[in-house]
CSV table of C-alpha atoms (C1' of nucleotides) in Angstrom, one decimal:
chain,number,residue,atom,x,y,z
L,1057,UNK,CA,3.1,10.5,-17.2
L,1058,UNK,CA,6.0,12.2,-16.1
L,1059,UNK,CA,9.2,11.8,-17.6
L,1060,UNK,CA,11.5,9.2,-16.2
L,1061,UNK,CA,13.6,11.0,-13.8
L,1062,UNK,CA,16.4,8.1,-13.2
L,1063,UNK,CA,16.6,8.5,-9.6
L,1064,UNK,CA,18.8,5.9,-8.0
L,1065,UNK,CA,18.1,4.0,-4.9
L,1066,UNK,CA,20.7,5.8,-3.1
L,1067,UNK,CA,19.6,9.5,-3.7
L,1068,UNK,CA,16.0,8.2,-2.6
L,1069,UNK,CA,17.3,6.8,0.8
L,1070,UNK,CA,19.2,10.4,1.1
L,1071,UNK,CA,16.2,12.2,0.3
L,1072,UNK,CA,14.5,9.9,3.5
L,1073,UNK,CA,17.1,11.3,5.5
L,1074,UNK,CA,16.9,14.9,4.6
L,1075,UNK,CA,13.4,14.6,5.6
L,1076,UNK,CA,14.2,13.5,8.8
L,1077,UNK,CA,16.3,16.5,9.5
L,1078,UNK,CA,14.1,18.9,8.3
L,1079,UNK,CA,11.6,17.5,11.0
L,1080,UNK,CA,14.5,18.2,13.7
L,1081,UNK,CA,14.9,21.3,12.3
L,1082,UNK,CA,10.6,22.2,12.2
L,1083,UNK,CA,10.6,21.0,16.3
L,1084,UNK,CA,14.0,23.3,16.2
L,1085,UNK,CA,12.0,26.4,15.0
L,1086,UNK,CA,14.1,27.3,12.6
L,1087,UNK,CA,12.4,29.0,9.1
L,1088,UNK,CA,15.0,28.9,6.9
L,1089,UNK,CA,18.1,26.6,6.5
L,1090,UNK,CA,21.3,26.2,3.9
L,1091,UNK,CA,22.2,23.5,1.8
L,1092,UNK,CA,25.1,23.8,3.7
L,1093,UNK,CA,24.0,23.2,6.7
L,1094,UNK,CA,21.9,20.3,6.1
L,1095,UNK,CA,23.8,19.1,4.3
L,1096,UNK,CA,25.9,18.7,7.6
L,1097,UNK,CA,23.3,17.4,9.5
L,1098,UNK,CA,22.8,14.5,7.3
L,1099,UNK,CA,26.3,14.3,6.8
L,1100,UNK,CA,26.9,14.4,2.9
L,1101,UNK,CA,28.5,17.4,0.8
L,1102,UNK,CA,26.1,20.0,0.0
L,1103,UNK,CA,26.6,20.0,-3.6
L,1104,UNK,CA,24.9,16.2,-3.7
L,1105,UNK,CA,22.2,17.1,-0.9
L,1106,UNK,CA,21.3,19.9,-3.9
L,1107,UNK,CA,21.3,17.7,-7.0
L,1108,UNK,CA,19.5,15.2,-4.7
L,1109,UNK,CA,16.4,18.2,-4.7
L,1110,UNK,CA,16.6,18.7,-8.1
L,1111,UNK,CA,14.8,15.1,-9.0
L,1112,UNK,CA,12.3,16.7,-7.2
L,1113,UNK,CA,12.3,20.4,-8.9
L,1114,UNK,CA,13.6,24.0,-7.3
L,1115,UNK,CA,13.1,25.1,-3.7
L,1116,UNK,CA,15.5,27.3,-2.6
L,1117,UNK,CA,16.0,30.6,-2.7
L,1118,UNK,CA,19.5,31.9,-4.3
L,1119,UNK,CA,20.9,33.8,-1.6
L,1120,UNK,CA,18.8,32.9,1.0
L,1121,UNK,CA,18.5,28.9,1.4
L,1122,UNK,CA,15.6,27.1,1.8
L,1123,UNK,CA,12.3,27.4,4.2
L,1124,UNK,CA,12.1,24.7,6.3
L,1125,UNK,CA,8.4,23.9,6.4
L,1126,UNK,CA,8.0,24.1,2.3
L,1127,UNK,CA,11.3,22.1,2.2
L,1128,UNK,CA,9.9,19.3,4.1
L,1129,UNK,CA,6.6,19.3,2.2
L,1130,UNK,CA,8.3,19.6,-1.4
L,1131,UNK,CA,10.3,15.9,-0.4
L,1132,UNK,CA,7.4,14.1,1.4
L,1133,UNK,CA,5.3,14.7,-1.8
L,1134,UNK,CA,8.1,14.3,-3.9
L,1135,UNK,CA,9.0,10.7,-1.7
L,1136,UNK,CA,4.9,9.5,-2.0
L,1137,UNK,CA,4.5,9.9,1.9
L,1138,UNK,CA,1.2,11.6,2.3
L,1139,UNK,CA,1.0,10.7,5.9
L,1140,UNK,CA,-2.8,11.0,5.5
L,1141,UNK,CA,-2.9,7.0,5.9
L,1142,UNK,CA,-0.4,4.8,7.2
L,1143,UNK,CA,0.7,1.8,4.4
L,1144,UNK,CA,-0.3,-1.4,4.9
L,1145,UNK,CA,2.3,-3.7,5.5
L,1146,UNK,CA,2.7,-7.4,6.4
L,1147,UNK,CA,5.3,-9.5,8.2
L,1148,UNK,CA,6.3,-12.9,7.6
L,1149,UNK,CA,8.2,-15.5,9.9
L,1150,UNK,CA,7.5,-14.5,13.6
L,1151,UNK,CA,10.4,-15.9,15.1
L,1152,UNK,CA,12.7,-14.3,17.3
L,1153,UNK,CA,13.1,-11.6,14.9
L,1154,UNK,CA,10.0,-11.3,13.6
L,1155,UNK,CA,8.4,-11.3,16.7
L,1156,UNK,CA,11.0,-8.4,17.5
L,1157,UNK,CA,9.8,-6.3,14.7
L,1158,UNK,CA,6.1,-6.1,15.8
L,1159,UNK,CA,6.9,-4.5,18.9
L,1160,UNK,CA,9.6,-2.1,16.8
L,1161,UNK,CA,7.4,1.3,16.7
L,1162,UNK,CA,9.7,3.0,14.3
L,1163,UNK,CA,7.5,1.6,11.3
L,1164,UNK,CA,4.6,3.0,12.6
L,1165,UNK,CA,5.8,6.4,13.5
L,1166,UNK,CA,6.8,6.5,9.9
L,1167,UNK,CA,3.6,5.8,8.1
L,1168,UNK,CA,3.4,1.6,8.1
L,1169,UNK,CA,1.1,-0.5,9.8
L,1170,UNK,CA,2.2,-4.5,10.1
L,1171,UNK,CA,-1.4,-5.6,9.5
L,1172,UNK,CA,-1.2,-9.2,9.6
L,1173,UNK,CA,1.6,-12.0,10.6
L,1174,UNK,CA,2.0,-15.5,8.6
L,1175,UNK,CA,3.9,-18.4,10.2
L,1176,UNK,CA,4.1,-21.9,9.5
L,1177,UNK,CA,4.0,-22.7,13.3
L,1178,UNK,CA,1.3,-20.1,13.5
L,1179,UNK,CA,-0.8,-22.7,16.0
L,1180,UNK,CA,2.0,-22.9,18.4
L,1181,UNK,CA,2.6,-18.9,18.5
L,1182,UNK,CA,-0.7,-18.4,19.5
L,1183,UNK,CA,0.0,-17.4,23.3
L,1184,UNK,CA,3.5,-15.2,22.6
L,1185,UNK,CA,1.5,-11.7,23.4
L,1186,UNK,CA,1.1,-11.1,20.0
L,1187,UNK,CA,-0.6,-7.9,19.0
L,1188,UNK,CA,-1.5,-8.4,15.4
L,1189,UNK,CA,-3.4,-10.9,13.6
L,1190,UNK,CA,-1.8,-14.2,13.6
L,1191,UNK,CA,-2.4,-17.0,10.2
L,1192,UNK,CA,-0.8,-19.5,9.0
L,1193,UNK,CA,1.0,-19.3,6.1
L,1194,UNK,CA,-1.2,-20.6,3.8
L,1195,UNK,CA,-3.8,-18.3,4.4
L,1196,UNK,CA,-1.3,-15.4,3.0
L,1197,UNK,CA,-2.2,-15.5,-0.4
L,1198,UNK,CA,-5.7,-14.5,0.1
L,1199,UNK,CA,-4.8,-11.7,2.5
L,1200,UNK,CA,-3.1,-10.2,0.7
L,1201,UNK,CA,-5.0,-9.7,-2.4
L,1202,UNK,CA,-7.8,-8.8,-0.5
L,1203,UNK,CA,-6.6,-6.3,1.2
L,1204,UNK,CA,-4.5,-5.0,-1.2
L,1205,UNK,CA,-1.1,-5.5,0.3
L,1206,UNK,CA,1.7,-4.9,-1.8
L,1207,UNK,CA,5.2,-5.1,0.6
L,1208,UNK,CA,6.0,-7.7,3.3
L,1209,UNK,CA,8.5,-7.9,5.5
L,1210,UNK,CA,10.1,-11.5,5.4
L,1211,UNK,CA,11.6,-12.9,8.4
L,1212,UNK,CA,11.7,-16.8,7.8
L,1213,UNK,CA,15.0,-18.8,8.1
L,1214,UNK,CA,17.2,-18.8,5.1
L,1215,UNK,CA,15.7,-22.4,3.8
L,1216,UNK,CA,12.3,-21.0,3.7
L,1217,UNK,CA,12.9,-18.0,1.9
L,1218,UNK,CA,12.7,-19.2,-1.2
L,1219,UNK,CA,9.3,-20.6,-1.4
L,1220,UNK,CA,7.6,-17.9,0.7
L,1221,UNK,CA,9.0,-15.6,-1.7
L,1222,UNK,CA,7.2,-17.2,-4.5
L,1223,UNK,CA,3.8,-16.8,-2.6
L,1224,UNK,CA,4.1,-13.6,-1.9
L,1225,UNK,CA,4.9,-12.9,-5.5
L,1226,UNK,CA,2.3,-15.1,-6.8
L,1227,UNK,CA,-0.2,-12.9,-4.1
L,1228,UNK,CA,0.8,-9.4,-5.9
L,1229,UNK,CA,3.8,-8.3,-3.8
L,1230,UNK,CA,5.5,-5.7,-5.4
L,1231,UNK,CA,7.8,-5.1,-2.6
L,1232,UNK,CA,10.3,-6.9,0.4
L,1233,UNK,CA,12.3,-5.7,3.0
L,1234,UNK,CA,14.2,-9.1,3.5
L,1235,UNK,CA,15.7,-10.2,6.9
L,1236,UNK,CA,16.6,-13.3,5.7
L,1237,UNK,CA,20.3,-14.3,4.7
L,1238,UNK,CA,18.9,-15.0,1.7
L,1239,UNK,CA,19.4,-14.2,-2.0
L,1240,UNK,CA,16.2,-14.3,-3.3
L,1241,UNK,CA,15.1,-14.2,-6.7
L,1242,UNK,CA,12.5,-12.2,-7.7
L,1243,UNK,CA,10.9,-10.5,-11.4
L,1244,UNK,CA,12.3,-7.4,-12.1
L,1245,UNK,CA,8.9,-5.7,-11.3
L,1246,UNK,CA,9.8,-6.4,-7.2
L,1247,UNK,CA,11.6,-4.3,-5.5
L,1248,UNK,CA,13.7,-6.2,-2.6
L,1249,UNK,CA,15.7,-4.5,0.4
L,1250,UNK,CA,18.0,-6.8,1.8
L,1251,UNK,CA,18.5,-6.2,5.8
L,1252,UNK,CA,21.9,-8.8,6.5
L,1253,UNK,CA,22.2,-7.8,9.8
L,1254,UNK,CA,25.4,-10.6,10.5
L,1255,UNK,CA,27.1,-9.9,7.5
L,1256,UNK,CA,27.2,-5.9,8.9
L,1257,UNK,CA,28.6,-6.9,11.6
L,1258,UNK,CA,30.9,-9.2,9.9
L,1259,UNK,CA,31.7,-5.7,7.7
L,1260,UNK,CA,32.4,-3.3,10.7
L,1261,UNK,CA,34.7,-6.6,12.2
L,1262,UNK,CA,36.7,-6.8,8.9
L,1263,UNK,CA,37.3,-2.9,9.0
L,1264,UNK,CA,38.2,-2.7,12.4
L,1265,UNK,CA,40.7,-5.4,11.8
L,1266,UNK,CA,42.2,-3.7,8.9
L,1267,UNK,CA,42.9,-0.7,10.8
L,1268,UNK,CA,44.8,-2.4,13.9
L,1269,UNK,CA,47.1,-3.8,11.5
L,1270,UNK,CA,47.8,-0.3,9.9
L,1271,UNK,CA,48.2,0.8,13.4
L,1272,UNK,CA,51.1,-1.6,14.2
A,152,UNK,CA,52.2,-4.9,6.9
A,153,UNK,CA,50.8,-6.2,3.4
A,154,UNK,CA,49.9,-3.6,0.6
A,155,UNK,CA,46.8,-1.4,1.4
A,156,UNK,CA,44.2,-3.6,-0.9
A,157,UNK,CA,41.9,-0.4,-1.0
A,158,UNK,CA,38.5,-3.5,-0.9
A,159,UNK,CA,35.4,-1.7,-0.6
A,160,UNK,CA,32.6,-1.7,1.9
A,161,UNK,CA,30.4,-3.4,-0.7
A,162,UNK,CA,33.3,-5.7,-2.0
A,163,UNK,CA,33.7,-7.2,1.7
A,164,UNK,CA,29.5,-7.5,2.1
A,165,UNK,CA,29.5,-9.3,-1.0
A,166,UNK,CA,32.5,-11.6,0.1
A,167,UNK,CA,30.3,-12.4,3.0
A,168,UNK,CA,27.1,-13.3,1.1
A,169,UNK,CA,29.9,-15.6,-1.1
A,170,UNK,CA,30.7,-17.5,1.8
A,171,UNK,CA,27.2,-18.3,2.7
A,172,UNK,CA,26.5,-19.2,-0.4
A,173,UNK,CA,29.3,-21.7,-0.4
A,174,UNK,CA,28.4,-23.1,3.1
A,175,UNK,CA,25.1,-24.4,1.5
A,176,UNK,CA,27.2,-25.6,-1.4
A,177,UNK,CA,29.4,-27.0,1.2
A,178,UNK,CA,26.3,-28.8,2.7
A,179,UNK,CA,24.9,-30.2,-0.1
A,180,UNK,CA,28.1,-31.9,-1.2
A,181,UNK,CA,29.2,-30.1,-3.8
A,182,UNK,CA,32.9,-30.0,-4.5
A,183,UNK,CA,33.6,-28.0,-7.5
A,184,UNK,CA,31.7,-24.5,-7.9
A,185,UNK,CA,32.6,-22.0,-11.4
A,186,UNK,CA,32.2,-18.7,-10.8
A,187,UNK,CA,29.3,-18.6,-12.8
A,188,UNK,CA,27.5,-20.8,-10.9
A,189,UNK,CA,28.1,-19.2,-7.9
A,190,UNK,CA,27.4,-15.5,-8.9
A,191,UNK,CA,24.2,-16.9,-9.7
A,192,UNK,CA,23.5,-18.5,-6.3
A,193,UNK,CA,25.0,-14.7,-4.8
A,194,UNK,CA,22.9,-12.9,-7.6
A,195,UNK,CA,25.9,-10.9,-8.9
A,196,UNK,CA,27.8,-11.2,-12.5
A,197,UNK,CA,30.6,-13.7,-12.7
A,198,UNK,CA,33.3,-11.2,-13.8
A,199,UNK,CA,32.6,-9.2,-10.1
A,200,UNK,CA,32.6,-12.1,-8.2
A,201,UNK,CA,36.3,-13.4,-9.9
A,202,UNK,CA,37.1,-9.5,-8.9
A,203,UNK,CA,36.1,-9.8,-5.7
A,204,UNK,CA,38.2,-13.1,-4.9
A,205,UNK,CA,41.2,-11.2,-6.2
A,206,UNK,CA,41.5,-9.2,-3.3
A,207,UNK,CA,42.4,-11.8,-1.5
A,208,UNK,CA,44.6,-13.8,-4.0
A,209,UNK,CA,44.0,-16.5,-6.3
A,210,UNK,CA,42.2,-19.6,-5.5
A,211,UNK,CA,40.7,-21.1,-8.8
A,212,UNK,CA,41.7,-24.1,-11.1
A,213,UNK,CA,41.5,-22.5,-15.2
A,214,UNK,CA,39.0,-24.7,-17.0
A,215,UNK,CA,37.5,-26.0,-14.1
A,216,UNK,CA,36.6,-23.9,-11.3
A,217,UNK,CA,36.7,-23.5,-7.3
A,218,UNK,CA,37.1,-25.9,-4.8
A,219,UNK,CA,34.4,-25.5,-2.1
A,220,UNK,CA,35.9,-26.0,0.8
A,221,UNK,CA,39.3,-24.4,-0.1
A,222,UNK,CA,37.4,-21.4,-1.6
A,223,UNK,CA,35.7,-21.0,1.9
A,224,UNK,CA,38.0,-20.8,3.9
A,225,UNK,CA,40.1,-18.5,1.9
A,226,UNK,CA,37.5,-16.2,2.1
A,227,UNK,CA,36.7,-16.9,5.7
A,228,UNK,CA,40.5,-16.7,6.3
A,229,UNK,CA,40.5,-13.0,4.3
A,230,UNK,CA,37.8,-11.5,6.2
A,231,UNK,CA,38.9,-12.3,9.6
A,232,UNK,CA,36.8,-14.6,10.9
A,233,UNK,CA,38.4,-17.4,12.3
A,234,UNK,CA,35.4,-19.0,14.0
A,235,UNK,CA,37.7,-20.0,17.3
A,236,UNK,CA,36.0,-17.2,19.6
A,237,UNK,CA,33.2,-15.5,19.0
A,238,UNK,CA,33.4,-12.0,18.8
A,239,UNK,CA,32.5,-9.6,21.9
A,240,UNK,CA,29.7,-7.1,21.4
A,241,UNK,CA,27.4,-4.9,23.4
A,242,UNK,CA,24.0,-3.8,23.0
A,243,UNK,CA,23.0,0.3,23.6
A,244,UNK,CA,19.1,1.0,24.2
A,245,UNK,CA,16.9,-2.1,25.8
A,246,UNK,CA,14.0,-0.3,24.0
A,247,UNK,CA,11.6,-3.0,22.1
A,248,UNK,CA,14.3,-3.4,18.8
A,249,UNK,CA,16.6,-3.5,21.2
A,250,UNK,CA,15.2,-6.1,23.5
A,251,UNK,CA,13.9,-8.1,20.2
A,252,UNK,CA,17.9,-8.1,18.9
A,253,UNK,CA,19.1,-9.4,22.2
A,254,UNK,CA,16.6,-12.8,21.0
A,255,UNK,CA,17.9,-12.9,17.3
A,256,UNK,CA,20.1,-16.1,16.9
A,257,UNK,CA,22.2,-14.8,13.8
A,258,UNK,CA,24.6,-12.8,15.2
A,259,UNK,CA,25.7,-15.3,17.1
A,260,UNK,CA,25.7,-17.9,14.1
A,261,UNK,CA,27.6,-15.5,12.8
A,262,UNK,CA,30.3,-15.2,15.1
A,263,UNK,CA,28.9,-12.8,17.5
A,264,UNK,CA,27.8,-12.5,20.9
A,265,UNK,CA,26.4,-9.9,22.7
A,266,UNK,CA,28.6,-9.9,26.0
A,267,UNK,CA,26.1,-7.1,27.6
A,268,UNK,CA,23.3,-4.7,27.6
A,269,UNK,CA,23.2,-1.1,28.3
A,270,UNK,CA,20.1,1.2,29.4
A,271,UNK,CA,19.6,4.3,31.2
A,272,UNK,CA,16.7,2.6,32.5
A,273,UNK,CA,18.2,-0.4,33.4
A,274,UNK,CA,16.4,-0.6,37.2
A,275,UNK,CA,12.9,-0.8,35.0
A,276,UNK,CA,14.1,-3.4,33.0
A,277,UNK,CA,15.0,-6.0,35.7
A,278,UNK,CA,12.3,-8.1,35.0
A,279,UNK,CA,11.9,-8.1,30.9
A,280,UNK,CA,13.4,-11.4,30.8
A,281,UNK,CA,16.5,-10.2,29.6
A,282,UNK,CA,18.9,-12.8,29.5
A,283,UNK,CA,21.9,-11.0,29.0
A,284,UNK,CA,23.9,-9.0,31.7
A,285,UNK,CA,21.6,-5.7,31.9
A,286,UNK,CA,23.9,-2.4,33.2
A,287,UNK,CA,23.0,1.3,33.2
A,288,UNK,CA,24.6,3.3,30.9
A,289,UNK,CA,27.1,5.0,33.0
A,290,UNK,CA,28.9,1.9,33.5
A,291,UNK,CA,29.0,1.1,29.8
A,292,UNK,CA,32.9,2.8,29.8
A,293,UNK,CA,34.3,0.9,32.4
A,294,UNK,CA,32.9,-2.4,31.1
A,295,UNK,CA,34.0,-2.0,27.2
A,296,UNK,CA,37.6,-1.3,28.5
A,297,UNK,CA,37.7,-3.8,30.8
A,298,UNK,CA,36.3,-6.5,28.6
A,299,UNK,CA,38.5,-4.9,25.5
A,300,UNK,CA,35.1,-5.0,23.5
A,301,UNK,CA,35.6,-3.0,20.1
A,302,UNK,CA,31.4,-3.3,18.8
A,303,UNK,CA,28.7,-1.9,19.8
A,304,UNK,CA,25.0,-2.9,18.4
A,305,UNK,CA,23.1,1.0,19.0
A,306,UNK,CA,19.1,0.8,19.5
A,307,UNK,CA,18.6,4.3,21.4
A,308,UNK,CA,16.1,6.8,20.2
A,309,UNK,CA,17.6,9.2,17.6
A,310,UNK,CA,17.7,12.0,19.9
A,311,UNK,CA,19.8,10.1,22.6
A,312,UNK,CA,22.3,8.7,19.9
A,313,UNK,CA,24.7,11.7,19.9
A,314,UNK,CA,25.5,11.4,23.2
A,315,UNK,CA,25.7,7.6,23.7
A,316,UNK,CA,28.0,7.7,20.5
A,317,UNK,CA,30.3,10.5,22.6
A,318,UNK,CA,30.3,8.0,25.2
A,319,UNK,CA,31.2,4.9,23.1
A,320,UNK,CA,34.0,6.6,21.7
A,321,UNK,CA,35.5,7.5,24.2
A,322,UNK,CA,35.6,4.5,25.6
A,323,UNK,CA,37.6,3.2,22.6
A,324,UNK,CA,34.4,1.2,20.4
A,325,UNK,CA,35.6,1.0,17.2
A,326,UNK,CA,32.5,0.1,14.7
A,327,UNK,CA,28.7,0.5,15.7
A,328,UNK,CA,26.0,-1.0,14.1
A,329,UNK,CA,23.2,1.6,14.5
A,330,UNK,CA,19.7,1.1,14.2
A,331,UNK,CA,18.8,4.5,15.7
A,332,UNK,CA,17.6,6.9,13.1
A,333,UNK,CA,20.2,9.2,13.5
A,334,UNK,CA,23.3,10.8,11.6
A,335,UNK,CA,26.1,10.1,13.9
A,336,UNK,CA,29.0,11.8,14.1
A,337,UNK,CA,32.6,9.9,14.8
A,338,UNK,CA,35.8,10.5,13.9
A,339,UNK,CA,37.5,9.0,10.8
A,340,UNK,CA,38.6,5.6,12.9
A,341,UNK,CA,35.9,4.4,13.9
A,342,UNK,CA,33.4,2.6,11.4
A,343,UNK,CA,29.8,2.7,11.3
A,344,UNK,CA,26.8,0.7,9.5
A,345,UNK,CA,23.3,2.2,8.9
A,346,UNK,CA,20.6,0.1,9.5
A,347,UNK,CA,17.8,2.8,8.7
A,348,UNK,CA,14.4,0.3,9.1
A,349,UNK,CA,12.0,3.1,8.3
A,350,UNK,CA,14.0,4.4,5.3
A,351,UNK,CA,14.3,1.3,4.0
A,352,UNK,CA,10.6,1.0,3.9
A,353,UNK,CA,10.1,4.7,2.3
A,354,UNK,CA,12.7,3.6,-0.1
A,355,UNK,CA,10.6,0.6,-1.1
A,356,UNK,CA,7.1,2.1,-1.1
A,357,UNK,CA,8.8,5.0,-3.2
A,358,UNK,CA,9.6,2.4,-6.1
A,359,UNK,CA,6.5,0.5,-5.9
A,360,UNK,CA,4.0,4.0,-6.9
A,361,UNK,CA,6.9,4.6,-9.5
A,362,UNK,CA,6.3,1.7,-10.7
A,363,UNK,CA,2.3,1.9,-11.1
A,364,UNK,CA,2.5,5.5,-12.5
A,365,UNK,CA,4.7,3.6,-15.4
A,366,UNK,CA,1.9,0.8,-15.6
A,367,UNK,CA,-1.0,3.3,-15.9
G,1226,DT,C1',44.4,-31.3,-28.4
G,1227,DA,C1',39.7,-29.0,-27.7
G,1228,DG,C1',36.8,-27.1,-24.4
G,1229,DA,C1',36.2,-24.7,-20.3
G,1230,DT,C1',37.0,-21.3,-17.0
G,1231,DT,C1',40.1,-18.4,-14.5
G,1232,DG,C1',42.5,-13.9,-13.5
G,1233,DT,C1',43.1,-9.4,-15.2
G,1234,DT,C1',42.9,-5.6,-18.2
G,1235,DA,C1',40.6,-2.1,-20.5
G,1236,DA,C1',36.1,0.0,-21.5
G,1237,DT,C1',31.9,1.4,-19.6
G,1238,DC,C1',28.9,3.1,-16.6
G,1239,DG,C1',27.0,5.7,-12.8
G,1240,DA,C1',27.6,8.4,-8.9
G,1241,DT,C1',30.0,12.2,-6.5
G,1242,DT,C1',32.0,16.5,-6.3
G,1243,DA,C1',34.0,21.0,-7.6
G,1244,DA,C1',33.1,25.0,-9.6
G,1245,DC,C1',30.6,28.8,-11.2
G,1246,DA,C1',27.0,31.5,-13.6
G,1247,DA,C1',22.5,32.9,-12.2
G,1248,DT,C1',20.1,35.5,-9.0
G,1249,DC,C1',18.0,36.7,-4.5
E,533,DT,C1',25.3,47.3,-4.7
E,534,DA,C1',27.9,43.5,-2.3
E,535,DG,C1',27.5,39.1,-0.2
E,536,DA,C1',25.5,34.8,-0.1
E,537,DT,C1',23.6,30.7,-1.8
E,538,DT,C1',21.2,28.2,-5.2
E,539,DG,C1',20.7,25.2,-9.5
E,540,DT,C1',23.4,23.0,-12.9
E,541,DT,C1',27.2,21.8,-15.7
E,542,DA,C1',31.5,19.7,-16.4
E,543,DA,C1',35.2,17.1,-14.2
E,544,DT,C1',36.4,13.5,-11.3
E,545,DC,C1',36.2,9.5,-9.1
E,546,DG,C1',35.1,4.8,-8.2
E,547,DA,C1',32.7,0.7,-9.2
E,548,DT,C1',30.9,-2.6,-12.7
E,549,DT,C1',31.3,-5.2,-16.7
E,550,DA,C1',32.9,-7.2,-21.1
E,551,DA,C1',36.4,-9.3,-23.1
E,552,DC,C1',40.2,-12.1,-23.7
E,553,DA,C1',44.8,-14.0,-23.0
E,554,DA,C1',46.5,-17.5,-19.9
E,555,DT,C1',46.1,-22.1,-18.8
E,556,DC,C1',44.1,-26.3,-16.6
DNA sequence: TAGATTGTTAATCGATTAACAATC
DNA sequence: TAGATTGTTAATCGATTAACAATC
């Protein structure tokens, strides 16, 4: 077992985004590339883009920089991404915004698969063009164990957030990327990204605010 | 002008979650809240939430707590949100996130609304149902400055972002809320919130195999 | 008063950054 | 070699938390 490297969240999400800029780069042609420069291109300093790597272990070359290609490969094995298969995923809550999500490709293109959608209304859905699976919610638990599922992305209105998140923990969930505007409570074991779409808006409003008053 | 209060980005999200937090409280009838009790309910500690309402002044009774109602709209009241008007936005890239967001209710909830929708293929789009004012993108400049609009809500693909973002500028948007999977680069005044879907999906998938190389 | 809880300070913790020795 | 750039340490910065005096 390898030794606990105490990688935060944060550097993890950075290290997402490097990736994506080395693929830029790869379509770009380019062979060999500075911490410096992308360090730019994913716009952080270049001294935390190379103590980012370093959870990871050594890949550049003093002098040089970095190859591109070997670069990439390093942080999708280093990240878990093999790209051989794409993750299974499910979705729960196909409202408006959950119905949204299923034709989103970006998930997809980055190695999920939405394999099933739960609703409690799932009858009345039935005939919205769905592409995926449709059950009702009660049918989740079961799903998910037999497939092996182990994150969901949870869509439901805030007031049902709390019980469907004690389902899908009870079914083995280990991780949620939450739409709702919800706190949820979960055991340590599950990882939860929150996704609070009004309240980043409600941020970018507050700064802009700020900054007309400096301004007068 | 009052006293640069230096608030975070993350101090103002969390202010927002409060306030939600105390509408429900606010619904069920509660009067009194301590700021234990409501930490709890926002999933922070109680010493960061009593921080956090220090930006904006002081609004609790020693020995007994907060007021409800007075402590939400104090904190409505210091984040700008009046709740009079809704706010003006528009909507970049009538791709399928796109489309989906125009159907999400919470923005509006929130205080938002999406005054109109941008596309360079806004001719193929007539008949998508959209039922917001649909434009092509070259008219997106003349219509933020005519309508003063300050927010713009981005859903192009990542390798059409930079330039839409040259264009949004310029016509004077001040904070985008950008779902395309793109660094963007804008000058110091004008804010911008991530909403990385894929990465936030890596992020969690990263944790989980952590997690089950620990267990092994 | 005694008990409870705020507002705020000081201590802690973690993350970012500058700097530079190592080295290609 | 001289120039460039990494990997890593140490310094800085900012955010969180514990603790407690103030006070209802």
């Amino acid at each position: 077992m390898a030794d606990k490297p105490e990688i935060s969240r944060k550097a993890v999400y950075r290290l997402s985004i490097y990736s994506r800029c080395l693929e830029q780069l790869i379509d770009d042609g380019r062979e060999l590339v500075s911490s410096t420069a992308l360090a730019a291109a994913a716009g952080v300093k270049s001294s935390q883009l190379r103590r980012d790597l370093a959870y990871f272990g050594q890949f550049g070359m003093r002098g040089k920089g970095y190859q591109v290609e070997g670069l990439y490969q390093a942080i999708r094995e280093g990240l878990g991404s093999d790209r051989e298969s794409l993750k299974p995923v499910i979705l729960v809550g196909a409202g408006n915004l959950g119905r949204a999500l299923l034709c989103y490709d970006g998930f997809r293109k980055e190695g999920f698969e939405v394999k099933a959608v739960f609703d409690v209304a799932a009858d009345e859905l039935r005939d919205h063009g769905i592409q995926v699976p449709l059950f009702h919610e009660r049918e989740m638990l079961e799903f998910v164990r037999e497939n092996k599922i182990n994150m969901a992305i949870l869509c439901v209105p805030a007031e049902a957030a709390a019980e469907v998140v004690a389902d899908l923990v009870a079914a083995g969930i280990q991780g949620i990327l939450n739409f709702s505007p919800a706190v949820l409570k979960v055991p340590k074991s599950v990882v939860v990204s929150q996704v609070d779409l009004a309240s980043e808006l409600e941020n970018l409003s507050y700064f802009i605010s700020q900054k007309k008053i400096f301004e007068e």
